[in-house]
């Protein structure tokens, strides 16, 4: 494995997002000195926060899976997840609501899910679900240590018995047909394949290997931290500070000082010069490459994932049909992906993710009020240069009309405060082409073909975050920080200890 050559005692991590904080904790655990430079006045990065009229809004990810990866990160400095976070397991993990009026609760408990599948689709699909669940577990086990939690130096690294095992499991087939081989009910097929959109690929084109995301969501379990998703950044940053990290909030990195093939210092817009032996950059790849003064060495341009419009609404009431996480599917399915990815259009019959965090933590809203997060996937700004200043008000009204038509009667009149986020807003935050989901997981941008975390031509610059390996999503971003730290320390994998998770069950 290629590593940063000595000396590498003081590392500057640019960005206090989850990737940067994960990298910092692993570096601190290996005895390195760490300075974290963050442009915002708080940690979390994409797991952002907004306080509005007494509502405590998470502006980034809403779904937390694989908490053992966080526990491993805390353990690198002798702490545990249970000491820093109060995680509540969600039952059900999701509720899926369909255009025909039917609903399916997605349980991670196998017995409960078998009964739910039997209720809506009969014995055949109930048996198919058990086979699918076993396959998802085998798929995850085949990928984690060899294809996800690993630093690649060459595609030749793929050649291994695990590659043959993944092929034998059907990991190189297509996701949608593979899921259909287990489940005949189209509603169930959607539940176990919609996750590929977050990887930037439709289920019809995504590799079946990306069913590993469905494993994380539907088998391993979904959690929510009391205090909101913002609590993740706060907890990780607190552990880093207690372990000796120096955190510079409100500092924007403006330039990297370079001598030959090494970065020697990080310079901020506020006039600070921070000498370093190595630097870990966690911003979106185009921003990182601009800061480095170089372009990625790729034969074709990077392809980016679709974006999303998010409506944050604090309301005076809620609706009993909503779970903590509800996926509201329209009639359209295949056409939805075609509109977003190929045609560069907003969805004509949208499928939406609706999160109601106050279902689990009422303290996120004023007494008697509720908080709703409505996410509508949409094209990124490269695929569709929509003028969102003109389009946003109309699209906001269309979203609310859709919610009301799907059973949330009176939603518009119940809004006390709101905040709309569009691709233009994501772009202003520094997300390339206005997408918070970074580079897509096409085959040419997967595994060893994904932009690597060691920067060509520089000996001590490392990348972390969802644009590099292993990819998009909260669990993989946490792993990316660990992998970046390993490029500095040369650390080999260590066995994970069992996770102890506090909270109600």
CSV table of C-alpha atoms in Angstrom, one decimal:
chain,number,residue,atom,x,y,z
A,1,UNK,CA,0.0,0.0,0.0
A,2,UNK,CA,1.3,3.4,-1.0
A,3,UNK,CA,1.8,5.7,2.1
A,4,UNK,CA,3.0,9.2,2.9
A,5,UNK,CA,6.7,9.0,3.5
A,6,UNK,CA,8.2,10.1,6.8
A,7,UNK,CA,8.2,12.5,8.4
A,8,UNK,CA,4.4,12.5,9.0
A,9,UNK,CA,4.0,13.7,12.5
A,10,UNK,CA,1.7,16.7,12.1
A,11,UNK,CA,-1.2,16.4,9.7
A,12,UNK,CA,-3.7,19.1,8.7
A,13,UNK,CA,-7.1,17.9,8.0
A,14,UNK,CA,-9.1,20.3,5.8
A,15,UNK,CA,-12.8,19.9,6.7
A,16,UNK,CA,-14.5,18.9,10.0
A,17,UNK,CA,-17.1,16.7,8.2
A,18,UNK,CA,-17.5,13.1,9.1
A,19,UNK,CA,-14.7,12.0,6.8
A,20,UNK,CA,-12.3,14.5,8.2
A,21,UNK,CA,-13.2,13.8,11.8
A,22,UNK,CA,-12.9,10.1,11.2
A,23,UNK,CA,-9.4,10.6,9.7
A,24,UNK,CA,-8.4,12.8,12.6
A,25,UNK,CA,-9.4,10.3,15.3
A,26,UNK,CA,-7.6,7.5,13.6
A,27,UNK,CA,-4.5,9.7,13.2
A,28,UNK,CA,-4.7,10.8,16.9
A,29,UNK,CA,-5.0,7.2,17.9
A,30,UNK,CA,-1.8,6.4,16.0
A,31,UNK,CA,0.0,9.2,18.0
A,32,UNK,CA,0.0,11.9,15.3
A,33,UNK,CA,-0.6,15.6,15.9
A,34,UNK,CA,-3.7,16.9,14.1
A,35,UNK,CA,-5.0,20.3,13.2
A,36,UNK,CA,-8.5,20.4,11.7
A,37,UNK,CA,-9.4,23.5,9.7
A,38,UNK,CA,-13.1,24.0,9.1
A,39,UNK,CA,-14.8,27.0,7.3
A,40,UNK,CA,-18.0,26.7,9.2
A,41,UNK,CA,-18.4,27.6,12.9
A,42,UNK,CA,-19.3,24.0,13.8
A,43,UNK,CA,-18.4,20.4,12.8
A,44,UNK,CA,-20.4,18.0,10.7
A,45,UNK,CA,-19.7,19.1,7.1
A,46,UNK,CA,-22.5,17.7,4.9
A,47,UNK,CA,-24.3,16.6,8.1
A,48,UNK,CA,-25.2,20.3,8.6
A,49,UNK,CA,-27.5,22.2,10.9
A,50,UNK,CA,-29.9,25.0,10.8
A,51,UNK,CA,-31.7,26.6,13.7
A,52,UNK,CA,-34.9,28.3,12.6
A,53,UNK,CA,-37.6,29.7,14.8
A,54,UNK,CA,-37.0,27.1,17.5
A,55,UNK,CA,-36.7,24.2,15.1
A,56,UNK,CA,-33.4,22.3,15.1
A,57,UNK,CA,-33.0,21.2,11.5
A,58,UNK,CA,-30.6,18.6,10.1
A,59,UNK,CA,-29.7,19.8,6.6
A,60,UNK,CA,-27.7,16.8,5.5
A,61,UNK,CA,-28.2,13.0,5.8
A,62,UNK,CA,-31.2,11.7,7.8
A,63,UNK,CA,-30.5,8.0,7.7
A,64,UNK,CA,-27.9,6.5,10.1
A,65,UNK,CA,-26.8,2.9,9.5
A,66,UNK,CA,-23.8,0.7,10.5
A,67,UNK,CA,-23.1,2.4,13.9
A,68,UNK,CA,-20.3,-0.1,14.5
A,69,UNK,CA,-18.2,1.9,12.0
A,70,UNK,CA,-18.6,5.0,14.3
A,71,UNK,CA,-17.8,2.9,17.3
A,72,UNK,CA,-14.6,1.7,15.6
A,73,UNK,CA,-13.7,5.4,15.0
A,74,UNK,CA,-14.3,6.4,18.6
A,75,UNK,CA,-12.4,3.3,19.8
A,76,UNK,CA,-9.3,4.5,17.9
A,77,UNK,CA,-8.8,7.0,20.8
A,78,UNK,CA,-10.0,4.8,23.5
A,79,UNK,CA,-13.6,5.9,23.6
A,80,UNK,CA,-16.9,4.3,22.6
A,81,UNK,CA,-20.0,5.4,20.7
A,82,UNK,CA,-22.2,4.7,23.7
A,83,UNK,CA,-20.3,7.3,25.8
A,84,UNK,CA,-20.8,10.0,23.1
A,85,UNK,CA,-24.2,9.3,21.4
A,86,UNK,CA,-27.6,8.1,22.4
A,87,UNK,CA,-28.8,6.1,19.4
A,88,UNK,CA,-32.4,5.0,19.0
A,89,UNK,CA,-33.1,2.1,16.7
A,90,UNK,CA,-36.0,2.8,14.4
A,91,UNK,CA,-38.9,0.3,14.2
A,92,UNK,CA,-39.9,0.2,11.4
A,93,UNK,CA,-36.7,1.4,9.6
A,94,UNK,CA,-39.0,2.8,6.8
A,95,UNK,CA,-42.6,3.0,5.8
A,96,UNK,CA,-43.1,2.7,2.1
A,97,UNK,CA,-46.3,4.3,0.8
A,98,UNK,CA,-47.5,3.6,-2.8
A,99,UNK,CA,-49.7,5.3,-5.3
A,100,UNK,CA,-52.4,2.6,-5.0
A,101,UNK,CA,-52.8,3.5,-1.3
A,102,UNK,CA,-51.0,0.5,0.1
A,103,UNK,CA,-48.2,0.7,2.6
A,104,UNK,CA,-45.4,-1.6,3.6
A,105,UNK,CA,-43.4,-1.3,6.8
A,106,UNK,CA,-39.8,-2.2,6.4
A,107,UNK,CA,-38.6,-4.1,9.5
A,108,UNK,CA,-35.0,-5.1,10.1
A,109,UNK,CA,-36.2,-7.9,12.4
A,110,UNK,CA,-36.6,-11.0,10.1
A,111,UNK,CA,-39.7,-12.4,11.7
A,112,UNK,CA,-41.5,-9.1,11.6
A,113,UNK,CA,-40.5,-8.5,8.0
A,114,UNK,CA,-41.5,-12.0,6.9
A,115,UNK,CA,-45.0,-11.4,8.3
A,116,UNK,CA,-45.2,-8.0,6.6
A,117,UNK,CA,-44.2,-9.5,3.3
A,118,UNK,CA,-46.6,-12.3,3.7
A,119,UNK,CA,-49.4,-9.8,4.5
A,120,UNK,CA,-48.9,-7.8,1.3
A,121,UNK,CA,-47.5,-10.4,-1.2
A,122,UNK,CA,-48.1,-13.9,0.1
A,123,UNK,CA,-46.0,-16.9,1.0
A,124,UNK,CA,-43.9,-17.1,-2.1
A,125,UNK,CA,-42.4,-13.6,-1.6
A,126,UNK,CA,-42.1,-14.2,2.1
A,127,UNK,CA,-39.8,-17.1,1.3
A,128,UNK,CA,-38.1,-15.0,-1.4
A,129,UNK,CA,-37.5,-12.3,1.2
A,130,UNK,CA,-35.7,-14.8,3.5
A,131,UNK,CA,-33.5,-15.9,0.5
A,132,UNK,CA,-32.8,-12.2,-0.3
A,133,UNK,CA,-31.9,-11.4,3.2
A,134,UNK,CA,-29.4,-14.2,3.3
A,135,UNK,CA,-28.0,-13.2,0.0
A,136,UNK,CA,-27.6,-9.5,1.1
A,137,UNK,CA,-25.7,-10.6,4.2
A,138,UNK,CA,-23.3,-12.8,2.1
A,139,UNK,CA,-22.9,-9.9,-0.4
A,140,UNK,CA,-21.9,-7.5,2.4
A,141,UNK,CA,-19.5,-10.0,3.9
A,142,UNK,CA,-17.9,-10.6,0.5
A,143,UNK,CA,-17.4,-6.9,-0.1
A,144,UNK,CA,-16.6,-5.2,3.2
A,145,UNK,CA,-13.0,-6.2,3.8
A,146,UNK,CA,-11.9,-6.6,0.2
A,147,UNK,CA,-13.8,-3.9,-1.8
A,148,UNK,CA,-15.1,-1.3,0.6
A,149,UNK,CA,-12.7,-1.1,3.6
A,150,UNK,CA,-9.5,-1.2,1.6
A,151,UNK,CA,-7.0,1.2,0.0
A,152,UNK,CA,-6.5,0.5,-3.7
A,153,UNK,CA,-3.3,1.2,-5.5
A,154,UNK,CA,-4.2,-0.6,-8.7
A,155,UNK,CA,-7.1,-2.5,-10.3
A,156,UNK,CA,-4.9,-5.6,-10.0
A,157,UNK,CA,-5.8,-5.5,-6.3
A,158,UNK,CA,-9.2,-6.8,-7.3
A,159,UNK,CA,-7.7,-10.1,-8.4
A,160,UNK,CA,-8.5,-12.3,-5.5
A,161,UNK,CA,-10.6,-15.2,-4.3
A,162,UNK,CA,-13.1,-12.6,-3.0
A,163,UNK,CA,-13.6,-11.3,-6.5
A,164,UNK,CA,-14.6,-14.8,-7.7
A,165,UNK,CA,-16.9,-15.1,-4.7
A,166,UNK,CA,-18.5,-11.8,-5.5
A,167,UNK,CA,-19.0,-12.9,-9.1
A,168,UNK,CA,-20.5,-16.2,-8.0
A,169,UNK,CA,-23.0,-14.3,-5.8
A,170,UNK,CA,-24.1,-12.3,-8.9
A,171,UNK,CA,-22.6,-9.0,-7.8
A,172,UNK,CA,-21.7,-8.1,-11.4
A,173,UNK,CA,-25.2,-8.5,-12.7
A,174,UNK,CA,-27.8,-5.7,-12.7
A,175,UNK,CA,-29.5,-4.7,-9.5
A,176,UNK,CA,-33.2,-4.6,-10.6
A,177,UNK,CA,-33.3,-8.0,-12.3
A,178,UNK,CA,-31.4,-9.5,-9.4
A,179,UNK,CA,-33.9,-8.3,-6.8
A,180,UNK,CA,-36.8,-9.4,-9.1
A,181,UNK,CA,-35.3,-12.9,-9.0
A,182,UNK,CA,-36.2,-13.0,-5.3
A,183,UNK,CA,-39.4,-10.9,-5.1
A,184,UNK,CA,-42.2,-10.8,-7.6
A,185,UNK,CA,-44.2,-8.0,-6.1
A,186,UNK,CA,-43.0,-4.7,-7.7
A,187,UNK,CA,-43.5,-2.8,-4.5
A,188,UNK,CA,-41.1,-5.0,-2.7
A,189,UNK,CA,-38.7,-4.7,-5.6
A,190,UNK,CA,-38.7,-0.9,-5.3
A,191,UNK,CA,-38.0,-1.1,-1.5
A,192,UNK,CA,-34.9,-3.1,-2.0
A,193,UNK,CA,-33.5,-1.2,-5.0
A,194,UNK,CA,-34.4,2.5,-4.7
A,195,UNK,CA,-31.1,3.0,-2.8
A,196,UNK,CA,-29.1,2.9,-5.9
A,197,UNK,CA,-30.3,6.4,-6.8
A,198,UNK,CA,-28.1,7.8,-4.0
A,199,UNK,CA,-25.2,6.2,-5.7
A,200,UNK,CA,-26.1,8.0,-8.9
A,201,UNK,CA,-27.3,5.1,-11.0
A,202,UNK,CA,-30.8,3.7,-11.7
A,203,UNK,CA,-31.6,0.2,-10.4
A,204,UNK,CA,-31.8,-1.1,-14.0
A,205,UNK,CA,-28.2,-0.1,-14.6
A,206,UNK,CA,-26.6,-0.4,-11.2
A,207,UNK,CA,-24.4,-3.3,-10.4
A,208,UNK,CA,-26.1,-5.9,-8.2
A,209,UNK,CA,-23.2,-5.4,-5.8
A,210,UNK,CA,-24.8,-2.1,-4.8
A,211,UNK,CA,-27.5,-4.1,-3.0
A,212,UNK,CA,-25.1,-3.8,-0.2
A,213,UNK,CA,-26.7,-0.4,0.5
A,214,UNK,CA,-30.1,-2.2,0.9
A,215,UNK,CA,-28.3,-4.5,3.4
A,216,UNK,CA,-27.3,-1.6,5.5
A,217,UNK,CA,-30.8,-0.1,5.4
A,218,UNK,CA,-33.0,-3.1,5.6
A,219,UNK,CA,-31.0,-5.8,7.5
A,220,UNK,CA,-28.3,-4.1,9.6
A,221,UNK,CA,-30.8,-1.5,11.0
A,222,UNK,CA,-31.5,2.2,10.9
A,223,UNK,CA,-30.8,4.5,13.9
A,224,UNK,CA,-31.4,8.1,14.9
A,225,UNK,CA,-29.2,10.0,17.4
A,226,UNK,CA,-31.0,12.0,20.1
A,227,UNK,CA,-30.3,15.6,19.3
A,228,UNK,CA,-30.5,15.0,15.6
A,229,UNK,CA,-27.9,13.9,13.0
A,230,UNK,CA,-25.9,17.1,13.9
A,231,UNK,CA,-25.0,15.2,17.1
A,232,UNK,CA,-22.6,13.0,15.0
A,233,UNK,CA,-20.3,15.8,14.2
A,234,UNK,CA,-20.5,17.2,17.7
A,235,UNK,CA,-19.6,13.9,19.2
A,236,UNK,CA,-16.7,13.1,16.8
A,237,UNK,CA,-15.3,16.6,17.2
A,238,UNK,CA,-15.5,16.4,21.0
A,239,UNK,CA,-13.6,13.1,21.0
A,240,UNK,CA,-11.0,14.6,18.7
A,241,UNK,CA,-10.6,17.7,20.9
A,242,UNK,CA,-10.3,15.6,24.0
A,243,UNK,CA,-7.6,13.4,22.2
A,244,UNK,CA,-5.5,16.5,21.5
A,245,UNK,CA,-6.7,17.8,18.1
A,246,UNK,CA,-6.5,21.5,17.4
A,247,UNK,CA,-9.7,22.7,15.8
A,248,UNK,CA,-9.9,25.9,13.7
A,249,UNK,CA,-13.5,26.8,13.1
A,250,UNK,CA,-14.4,29.7,10.9
A,251,UNK,CA,-11.2,29.3,8.9
A,252,UNK,CA,-11.2,28.9,5.1
A,253,UNK,CA,-8.2,27.3,3.4
A,254,UNK,CA,-7.2,29.6,0.5
A,255,UNK,CA,-3.9,28.0,-0.6
A,256,UNK,CA,-1.5,25.1,-0.1
A,257,UNK,CA,2.2,25.9,0.2
A,258,UNK,CA,4.2,23.5,-1.8
A,259,UNK,CA,7.9,22.6,-2.1
A,260,UNK,CA,8.7,20.2,-5.0
A,261,UNK,CA,6.4,17.2,-4.5
A,262,UNK,CA,5.3,17.9,-0.9
A,263,UNK,CA,2.7,20.2,0.7
A,264,UNK,CA,4.6,22.1,3.4
A,265,UNK,CA,1.8,24.4,4.9
A,266,UNK,CA,-1.8,25.2,4.7
A,267,UNK,CA,-2.7,28.9,4.4
A,268,UNK,CA,-6.1,30.3,5.4
A,269,UNK,CA,-8.0,33.3,4.1
A,270,UNK,CA,-7.8,34.7,7.7
A,271,UNK,CA,-4.0,35.0,7.4
A,272,UNK,CA,-2.9,31.9,9.3
A,273,UNK,CA,-0.1,29.6,8.0
A,274,UNK,CA,-0.2,26.1,9.4
A,275,UNK,CA,3.0,24.0,8.7
A,276,UNK,CA,2.3,20.3,8.1
A,277,UNK,CA,4.0,17.1,7.2
A,278,UNK,CA,0.9,15.9,5.3
A,279,UNK,CA,-2.6,17.2,4.4
A,280,UNK,CA,-5.9,15.4,4.1
A,281,UNK,CA,-8.5,17.2,1.9
A,282,UNK,CA,-12.2,16.3,2.4
A,283,UNK,CA,-14.0,18.8,0.2
A,284,UNK,CA,-15.6,17.8,-3.1
A,285,UNK,CA,-13.0,16.6,-5.7
A,286,UNK,CA,-13.1,19.5,-8.1
A,287,UNK,CA,-12.5,21.9,-5.2
A,288,UNK,CA,-9.7,19.8,-3.8
A,289,UNK,CA,-8.0,19.6,-7.3
A,290,UNK,CA,-8.3,23.3,-7.7
A,291,UNK,CA,-6.7,23.8,-4.3
A,292,UNK,CA,-3.9,21.4,-5.3
A,293,UNK,CA,-3.5,23.2,-8.7
A,294,UNK,CA,-4.0,20.1,-10.8
A,295,UNK,CA,-6.6,18.1,-12.6
A,296,UNK,CA,-7.5,14.4,-12.0
A,297,UNK,CA,-5.7,12.0,-14.3
A,298,UNK,CA,-8.7,10.4,-16.0
A,299,UNK,CA,-9.4,9.6,-19.6
A,300,UNK,CA,-13.0,10.8,-19.3
A,301,UNK,CA,-14.5,13.5,-17.1
A,302,UNK,CA,-16.0,12.5,-13.8
A,303,UNK,CA,-19.7,11.7,-13.8
A,304,UNK,CA,-21.7,13.2,-10.9
A,305,UNK,CA,-24.8,11.9,-9.2
A,306,UNK,CA,-28.2,13.4,-9.4
A,307,UNK,CA,-29.0,16.2,-6.9
A,308,UNK,CA,-32.0,16.8,-4.7
A,309,UNK,CA,-34.5,19.5,-3.7
A,310,UNK,CA,-35.1,19.5,0.1
A,311,UNK,CA,-38.0,21.2,1.8
A,312,UNK,CA,-37.6,21.6,5.6
A,313,UNK,CA,-40.9,22.4,7.1
A,314,UNK,CA,-41.7,23.1,10.8
A,315,UNK,CA,-45.4,22.5,11.2
A,316,UNK,CA,-48.2,22.9,13.8
A,317,UNK,CA,-49.3,19.3,13.3
A,318,UNK,CA,-48.3,16.0,11.9
A,319,UNK,CA,-49.9,13.0,10.2
A,320,UNK,CA,-50.2,9.6,11.8
A,321,UNK,CA,-49.5,7.8,8.5
A,322,UNK,CA,-45.9,9.1,8.6
A,323,UNK,CA,-43.2,7.0,10.2
A,324,UNK,CA,-39.9,8.5,11.1
A,325,UNK,CA,-38.8,7.7,7.6
A,326,UNK,CA,-41.5,7.4,4.9
A,327,UNK,CA,-40.8,6.7,1.2
A,328,UNK,CA,-43.7,8.0,-0.9
A,329,UNK,CA,-43.6,6.3,-4.3
A,330,UNK,CA,-45.5,7.7,-7.3
A,331,UNK,CA,-47.0,5.5,-10.0
A,332,UNK,CA,-44.0,6.0,-12.2
A,333,UNK,CA,-40.8,4.1,-11.5
A,334,UNK,CA,-38.6,3.5,-14.6
A,335,UNK,CA,-39.6,6.8,-16.1
A,336,UNK,CA,-38.5,8.6,-12.9
A,337,UNK,CA,-34.9,7.6,-13.2
A,338,UNK,CA,-34.9,8.3,-16.9
A,339,UNK,CA,-36.2,11.9,-16.3
A,340,UNK,CA,-33.6,12.6,-13.6
A,341,UNK,CA,-30.5,10.9,-15.1
A,342,UNK,CA,-31.0,10.9,-18.8
A,343,UNK,CA,-33.5,13.7,-19.7
A,344,UNK,CA,-32.3,16.2,-17.1
A,345,UNK,CA,-35.9,16.9,-15.9
A,346,UNK,CA,-37.5,17.1,-12.5
A,347,UNK,CA,-39.8,14.1,-11.8
A,348,UNK,CA,-43.2,14.4,-13.3
A,349,UNK,CA,-44.6,11.8,-10.8
A,350,UNK,CA,-42.1,12.1,-7.9
A,351,UNK,CA,-40.9,9.6,-5.4
A,352,UNK,CA,-40.1,11.3,-2.2
A,353,UNK,CA,-38.2,10.6,1.1
A,354,UNK,CA,-40.2,12.2,4.0
A,355,UNK,CA,-38.4,12.2,7.3
A,356,UNK,CA,-40.1,13.2,10.6
A,357,UNK,CA,-37.3,13.4,13.1
A,358,UNK,CA,-39.6,14.7,15.9
A,359,UNK,CA,-41.3,11.2,15.8
A,360,UNK,CA,-38.2,10.1,17.7
A,361,UNK,CA,-36.9,13.3,19.3
A,362,UNK,CA,-39.7,15.8,20.0
A,363,UNK,CA,-37.1,18.2,21.4
A,364,UNK,CA,-36.0,19.1,17.9
A,365,UNK,CA,-39.1,21.3,17.6
A,366,UNK,CA,-41.0,23.7,19.9
A,367,UNK,CA,-43.6,22.2,22.2
A,368,UNK,CA,-46.5,20.9,20.2
A,369,UNK,CA,-44.8,21.4,16.8
A,370,UNK,CA,-43.3,19.0,14.4
A,371,UNK,CA,-40.4,18.9,11.9
A,372,UNK,CA,-40.6,17.4,8.4
A,373,UNK,CA,-37.9,16.9,5.8
A,374,UNK,CA,-39.0,16.2,2.2
A,375,UNK,CA,-36.4,15.2,-0.3
A,376,UNK,CA,-37.1,15.1,-4.0
A,377,UNK,CA,-34.3,13.7,-6.2
A,378,UNK,CA,-33.6,16.0,-9.2
A,379,UNK,CA,-31.0,16.5,-12.0
A,380,UNK,CA,-27.6,18.0,-11.1
A,381,UNK,CA,-26.6,21.3,-12.6
A,382,UNK,CA,-24.5,19.7,-15.3
A,383,UNK,CA,-27.4,17.5,-16.5
A,384,UNK,CA,-29.9,20.3,-16.4
A,385,UNK,CA,-28.8,23.9,-16.0
A,386,UNK,CA,-32.2,24.9,-14.5
A,387,UNK,CA,-32.6,28.5,-13.2
A,388,UNK,CA,-33.5,27.5,-9.7
A,389,UNK,CA,-34.1,31.1,-8.6
A,390,UNK,CA,-37.1,31.1,-11.0
A,391,UNK,CA,-38.1,27.5,-10.6
A,392,UNK,CA,-37.8,27.1,-6.8
A,393,UNK,CA,-41.1,28.8,-5.7
A,394,UNK,CA,-43.2,26.9,-8.3
A,395,UNK,CA,-41.5,23.6,-7.5
A,396,UNK,CA,-42.0,24.1,-3.8
A,397,UNK,CA,-45.7,24.6,-4.4
A,398,UNK,CA,-45.8,21.4,-6.6
A,399,UNK,CA,-44.1,19.4,-3.8
A,400,UNK,CA,-46.6,20.6,-1.2
A,401,UNK,CA,-49.5,19.8,-3.6
A,402,UNK,CA,-48.1,16.3,-4.1
A,403,UNK,CA,-47.9,15.8,-0.4
A,404,UNK,CA,-51.5,16.9,0.1
A,405,UNK,CA,-52.7,14.7,-2.7
A,406,UNK,CA,-51.0,11.7,-1.1
A,407,UNK,CA,-52.8,12.1,2.2
A,408,UNK,CA,-51.1,14.9,4.1
A,409,UNK,CA,-54.2,17.1,3.9
A,410,UNK,CA,-53.6,20.6,5.2
A,411,UNK,CA,-49.8,20.5,4.9
A,412,UNK,CA,-49.6,24.0,3.4
A,413,UNK,CA,-51.7,25.6,6.1
A,414,UNK,CA,-49.8,23.8,8.9
A,415,UNK,CA,-46.4,25.3,8.0
A,416,UNK,CA,-45.0,27.6,10.7
A,417,UNK,CA,-41.5,28.0,9.2
A,418,UNK,CA,-39.7,26.5,6.2
A,419,UNK,CA,-36.4,26.4,4.3
A,420,UNK,CA,-36.0,25.2,0.7
A,421,UNK,CA,-32.7,23.9,-0.6
A,422,UNK,CA,-32.1,23.5,-4.3
A,423,UNK,CA,-29.1,22.4,-6.5
A,424,UNK,CA,-28.1,26.1,-6.7
A,425,UNK,CA,-27.9,26.2,-2.9
A,426,UNK,CA,-25.8,23.0,-2.9
A,427,UNK,CA,-23.5,24.6,-5.5
A,428,UNK,CA,-23.0,27.7,-3.3
A,429,UNK,CA,-22.0,25.4,-0.5
A,430,UNK,CA,-19.2,24.0,-2.7
A,431,UNK,CA,-20.8,20.8,-3.9
A,432,UNK,CA,-19.7,20.2,-7.5
A,433,UNK,CA,-22.6,20.7,-10.1
A,434,UNK,CA,-25.0,21.3,-7.2
A,435,UNK,CA,-25.2,17.7,-5.9
A,436,UNK,CA,-24.5,16.6,-2.3
A,437,UNK,CA,-24.1,13.0,-3.5
A,438,UNK,CA,-20.7,13.7,-5.3
A,439,UNK,CA,-19.3,11.4,-8.0
A,440,UNK,CA,-21.7,8.7,-9.3
A,441,UNK,CA,-21.0,5.0,-8.7
A,442,UNK,CA,-20.8,4.0,-12.4
A,443,UNK,CA,-18.6,0.9,-13.1
A,444,UNK,CA,-15.8,3.3,-14.2
A,445,UNK,CA,-16.0,5.1,-10.9
A,446,UNK,CA,-16.3,2.1,-8.5
A,447,UNK,CA,-13.7,0.4,-6.4
A,448,UNK,CA,-10.1,0.8,-7.8
A,449,UNK,CA,-11.5,2.8,-10.7
A,450,UNK,CA,-12.9,5.5,-8.4
A,451,UNK,CA,-10.7,8.5,-7.9
A,452,UNK,CA,-8.0,7.3,-5.5
A,453,UNK,CA,-7.3,8.9,-2.2
A,454,UNK,CA,-3.5,9.4,-2.9
A,455,UNK,CA,-2.9,12.4,-5.2
A,456,UNK,CA,-0.7,11.7,-8.2
A,457,UNK,CA,2.5,13.7,-8.3
A,458,UNK,CA,2.4,14.7,-4.6
A,459,UNK,CA,3.9,12.5,-1.8
A,460,UNK,CA,1.9,13.8,1.2
A,461,UNK,CA,-1.6,14.9,-0.1
A,462,UNK,CA,-4.5,12.5,0.7
A,463,UNK,CA,-8.2,12.8,-0.2
A,464,UNK,CA,-11.2,11.7,1.9
A,465,UNK,CA,-14.9,12.0,1.6
A,466,UNK,CA,-17.7,10.7,-0.6
A,467,UNK,CA,-15.9,11.6,-3.9
A,468,UNK,CA,-13.1,9.2,-3.4
A,469,UNK,CA,-12.9,5.6,-2.2
A,470,UNK,CA,-15.0,3.9,-1.1
A,471,UNK,CA,-17.9,6.2,-2.0
A,472,UNK,CA,-21.2,8.0,-1.2
A,473,UNK,CA,-23.1,7.5,2.1
A,474,UNK,CA,-22.5,8.0,5.7
A,475,UNK,CA,-20.9,4.6,6.5
A,476,UNK,CA,-18.6,4.7,3.5
A,477,UNK,CA,-17.6,8.3,4.3
A,478,UNK,CA,-16.6,7.3,7.8
A,479,UNK,CA,-14.5,4.5,6.2
A,480,UNK,CA,-12.9,6.9,3.8
A,481,UNK,CA,-11.5,8.9,6.8
A,482,UNK,CA,-10.0,5.7,8.2
A,483,UNK,CA,-8.5,4.8,4.8
A,484,UNK,CA,-7.0,8.3,4.4
A,485,UNK,CA,-5.4,8.0,7.9
A,486,UNK,CA,-4.0,4.7,7.0
A,487,UNK,CA,-2.2,6.3,4.0
A,488,UNK,CA,-0.4,8.4,6.6
A,489,UNK,CA,0.2,5.9,9.3
A,490,UNK,CA,0.6,2.7,7.2
A,491,UNK,CA,-1.8,1.0,9.6
A,492,UNK,CA,-3.2,-2.3,8.7
A,493,UNK,CA,-6.8,-3.4,9.4
A,494,UNK,CA,-7.7,-4.1,13.0
A,495,UNK,CA,-10.5,-6.3,14.1
A,496,UNK,CA,-13.7,-4.4,15.1
A,497,UNK,CA,-14.9,-4.8,18.7
A,498,UNK,CA,-18.6,-5.4,19.4
A,499,UNK,CA,-20.7,-2.3,19.4
A,500,UNK,CA,-22.6,-1.2,22.5
A,501,UNK,CA,-25.5,1.1,21.5
A,502,UNK,CA,-27.4,3.1,24.0
A,503,UNK,CA,-31.1,3.9,23.5
A,504,UNK,CA,-34.5,2.3,23.7
A,505,UNK,CA,-35.1,-1.0,21.9
